[in-house]
């Protein structure tokens, strides 16, 4: 299906969710407002496609000795936060949010063992690249 046909399909459904499988991020960016990443049948990431640059929005992953007792989503620049046993996954809306989340977690007394910042489209591109090998 071409990008034009997919665009017509999404318009036909008037803003309701339409599931499209593709390994071509450029096509999805033209027709979608959100992109989800499925792995082994599980939705593992959802990202907006709204023209923000890679520097503006990112996912920050912190591996910590303990998850601090704090409201991560109250931190300026944080859009969402997921806590796991020894990991924080935080989506930030601007470049300042990346540094702020690290500082706030450290100030809360959690030791940060590892830090990774993924660009808006990195999880999708990484998984599609891995599956093409």
PDB file of C-alpha atoms in Angstrom, residues 19-126:
ATOM      1  CA  UNK A  19      -3.270   0.115  12.707  1.00  0.00           C
ATOM      2  CA  UNK A  20      -0.656   0.093   9.936  1.00  0.00           C
ATOM      3  CA  UNK A  21       2.425  -2.115   9.975  1.00  0.00           C
ATOM      4  CA  UNK A  22       5.481  -0.676   8.274  1.00  0.00           C
ATOM      5  CA  UNK A  23       9.254  -0.785   8.481  1.00  0.00           C
ATOM      6  CA  UNK A  24       9.549   2.628   6.855  1.00  0.00           C
ATOM      7  CA  UNK A  25       9.493   5.413   9.469  1.00  0.00           C
ATOM      8  CA  UNK A  26       9.376   8.144   6.815  1.00  0.00           C
ATOM      9  CA  UNK A  27       6.060   6.786   5.532  1.00  0.00           C
ATOM     10  CA  UNK A  28       4.572   6.560   9.009  1.00  0.00           C
ATOM     11  CA  UNK A  29       5.682  10.098   9.835  1.00  0.00           C
ATOM     12  CA  UNK A  30       3.627  11.402   6.900  1.00  0.00           C
ATOM     13  CA  UNK A  31       0.386   9.633   7.801  1.00  0.00           C
ATOM     14  CA  UNK A  32       0.353   9.142  11.575  1.00  0.00           C
ATOM     15  CA  UNK A  33       0.174  11.324  14.640  1.00  0.00           C
ATOM     16  CA  UNK A  34       1.404   8.491  16.900  1.00  0.00           C
ATOM     17  CA  UNK A  35       3.537   5.418  16.288  1.00  0.00           C
ATOM     18  CA  UNK A  36       3.528   2.364  18.534  1.00  0.00           C
ATOM     19  CA  UNK A  37       6.252  -0.241  18.717  1.00  0.00           C
ATOM     20  CA  UNK A  38       5.159  -3.848  19.205  1.00  0.00           C
ATOM     21  CA  UNK A  39       7.586  -6.505  20.325  1.00  0.00           C
ATOM     22  CA  UNK A  40       6.479 -10.123  20.679  1.00  0.00           C
ATOM     23  CA  UNK A  41       2.863  -8.932  20.632  1.00  0.00           C
ATOM     24  CA  UNK A  42       3.381  -6.409  23.447  1.00  0.00           C
ATOM     25  CA  UNK A  43       3.072  -2.648  23.010  1.00  0.00           C
ATOM     26  CA  UNK A  44       6.394  -1.416  24.374  1.00  0.00           C
ATOM     27  CA  UNK A  45       6.496   2.199  23.224  1.00  0.00           C
ATOM     28  CA  UNK A  46       4.207   4.887  21.811  1.00  0.00           C
ATOM     29  CA  UNK A  47       5.638   8.056  20.341  1.00  0.00           C
ATOM     30  CA  UNK A  48       4.082  11.192  18.897  1.00  0.00           C
ATOM     31  CA  UNK A  49       4.910  12.234  15.369  1.00  0.00           C
ATOM     32  CA  UNK A  50       4.353  15.969  15.478  1.00  0.00           C
ATOM     33  CA  UNK A  51       7.373  17.587  13.910  1.00  0.00           C
ATOM     34  CA  UNK A  52       9.438  17.933  17.071  1.00  0.00           C
ATOM     35  CA  UNK A  53      13.126  17.538  16.588  1.00  0.00           C
ATOM     36  CA  UNK A  54      15.156  14.753  18.137  1.00  0.00           C
ATOM     37  CA  UNK A  55      16.674  17.257  20.569  1.00  0.00           C
ATOM     38  CA  UNK A  56      13.240  18.408  21.738  1.00  0.00           C
ATOM     39  CA  UNK A  57      11.775  15.115  22.848  1.00  0.00           C
ATOM     40  CA  UNK A  58      13.443  11.985  24.053  1.00  0.00           C
ATOM     41  CA  UNK A  59      13.105   9.021  26.341  1.00  0.00           C
ATOM     42  CA  UNK A  60      15.533   8.943  29.255  1.00  0.00           C
ATOM     43  CA  UNK A  61      16.250   5.541  30.813  1.00  0.00           C
ATOM     44  CA  UNK A  62      17.892   5.516  34.219  1.00  0.00           C
ATOM     45  CA  UNK A  63      19.052   2.307  35.889  1.00  0.00           C
ATOM     46  CA  UNK A  64      19.056   3.072  39.598  1.00  0.00           C
ATOM     47  CA  UNK A  65      19.833   1.306  42.872  1.00  0.00           C
ATOM     48  CA  UNK A  66      16.287   2.090  43.985  1.00  0.00           C
ATOM     49  CA  UNK A  67      13.322   3.949  42.559  1.00  0.00           C
ATOM     50  CA  UNK A  68      13.003   7.199  44.502  1.00  0.00           C
ATOM     51  CA  UNK A  69       9.737   8.080  46.192  1.00  0.00           C
ATOM     52  CA  UNK A  70       8.761  11.122  44.149  1.00  0.00           C
ATOM     53  CA  UNK A  71       6.218  12.296  41.595  1.00  0.00           C
ATOM     54  CA  UNK A  72       8.329  12.196  38.427  1.00  0.00           C
ATOM     55  CA  UNK A  73       5.547  13.626  36.285  1.00  0.00           C
ATOM     56  CA  UNK A  74       5.505  16.787  38.417  1.00  0.00           C
ATOM     57  CA  UNK A  75       9.023  17.637  37.206  1.00  0.00           C
ATOM     58  CA  UNK A  76       9.003  20.372  34.534  1.00  0.00           C
ATOM     59  CA  UNK A  77       9.519  18.919  31.056  1.00  0.00           C
ATOM     60  CA  UNK A  78       8.430  15.384  31.988  1.00  0.00           C
ATOM     61  CA  UNK A  79       5.535  14.093  29.904  1.00  0.00           C
ATOM     62  CA  UNK A  80       5.318  10.568  31.291  1.00  0.00           C
ATOM     63  CA  UNK A  81       7.214   8.238  33.572  1.00  0.00           C
ATOM     64  CA  UNK A  82       7.280   4.485  34.059  1.00  0.00           C
ATOM     65  CA  UNK A  83       8.902   2.855  37.062  1.00  0.00           C
ATOM     66  CA  UNK A  84      10.249  -0.671  37.116  1.00  0.00           C
ATOM     67  CA  UNK A  85      12.171  -2.436  39.890  1.00  0.00           C
ATOM     68  CA  UNK A  86      15.514  -0.776  39.123  1.00  0.00           C
ATOM     69  CA  UNK A  87      14.712   1.397  36.116  1.00  0.00           C
ATOM     70  CA  UNK A  88      12.990   4.668  35.365  1.00  0.00           C
ATOM     71  CA  UNK A  89      11.783   5.337  31.832  1.00  0.00           C
ATOM     72  CA  UNK A  90      10.908   8.998  31.417  1.00  0.00           C
ATOM     73  CA  UNK A  91       9.654  10.798  28.316  1.00  0.00           C
ATOM     74  CA  UNK A  92      10.712  14.439  28.303  1.00  0.00           C
ATOM     75  CA  UNK A  93       9.311  17.210  26.122  1.00  0.00           C
ATOM     76  CA  UNK A  94      12.349  19.426  25.807  1.00  0.00           C
ATOM     77  CA  UNK A  95      16.133  19.374  25.964  1.00  0.00           C
ATOM     78  CA  UNK A  96      16.205  20.837  29.488  1.00  0.00           C
ATOM     79  CA  UNK A  97      14.025  17.980  30.742  1.00  0.00           C
ATOM     80  CA  UNK A  98      16.812  15.474  30.066  1.00  0.00           C
ATOM     81  CA  UNK A  99      19.198  17.087  32.535  1.00  0.00           C
ATOM     82  CA  UNK A 100      16.448  17.981  34.998  1.00  0.00           C
ATOM     83  CA  UNK A 101      15.262  14.400  35.419  1.00  0.00           C
ATOM     84  CA  UNK A 102      18.803  13.175  36.096  1.00  0.00           C
ATOM     85  CA  UNK A 103      19.427  15.908  38.674  1.00  0.00           C
ATOM     86  CA  UNK A 104      16.090  15.396  40.429  1.00  0.00           C
ATOM     87  CA  UNK A 105      16.541  11.628  40.699  1.00  0.00           C
ATOM     88  CA  UNK A 106      20.077  12.101  42.059  1.00  0.00           C
ATOM     89  CA  UNK A 107      18.876  14.732  44.546  1.00  0.00           C
ATOM     90  CA  UNK A 108      16.214  12.269  45.732  1.00  0.00           C
ATOM     91  CA  UNK A 109      19.063  10.005  46.842  1.00  0.00           C
ATOM     92  CA  UNK A 110      18.958   7.332  44.151  1.00  0.00           C
ATOM     93  CA  UNK A 111      22.307   6.185  42.793  1.00  0.00           C
ATOM     94  CA  UNK A 112      22.239   6.199  38.983  1.00  0.00           C
ATOM     95  CA  UNK A 113      24.107   3.188  37.590  1.00  0.00           C
ATOM     96  CA  UNK A 114      23.370   3.733  33.913  1.00  0.00           C
ATOM     97  CA  UNK A 115      21.834   6.425  31.744  1.00  0.00           C
ATOM     98  CA  UNK A 116      20.585   6.232  28.166  1.00  0.00           C
ATOM     99  CA  UNK A 117      18.797   8.863  26.107  1.00  0.00           C
ATOM    100  CA  UNK A 118      16.847   7.641  23.099  1.00  0.00           C
ATOM    101  CA  UNK A 119      15.697  10.015  20.387  1.00  0.00           C
ATOM    102  CA  UNK A 120      12.010  10.190  19.523  1.00  0.00           C
ATOM    103  CA  UNK A 121      12.277   7.605  16.763  1.00  0.00           C
ATOM    104  CA  UNK A 122      15.208   5.535  18.025  1.00  0.00           C
ATOM    105  CA  UNK A 123      13.242   2.597  19.546  1.00  0.00           C
ATOM    106  CA  UNK A 124      11.319   2.181  16.287  1.00  0.00           C
ATOM    107  CA  UNK A 125      14.362   2.502  14.039  1.00  0.00           C
ATOM    108  CA  UNK A 126      16.447   0.152  16.209  1.00  0.00           C
TER     109      UNK A 126
END
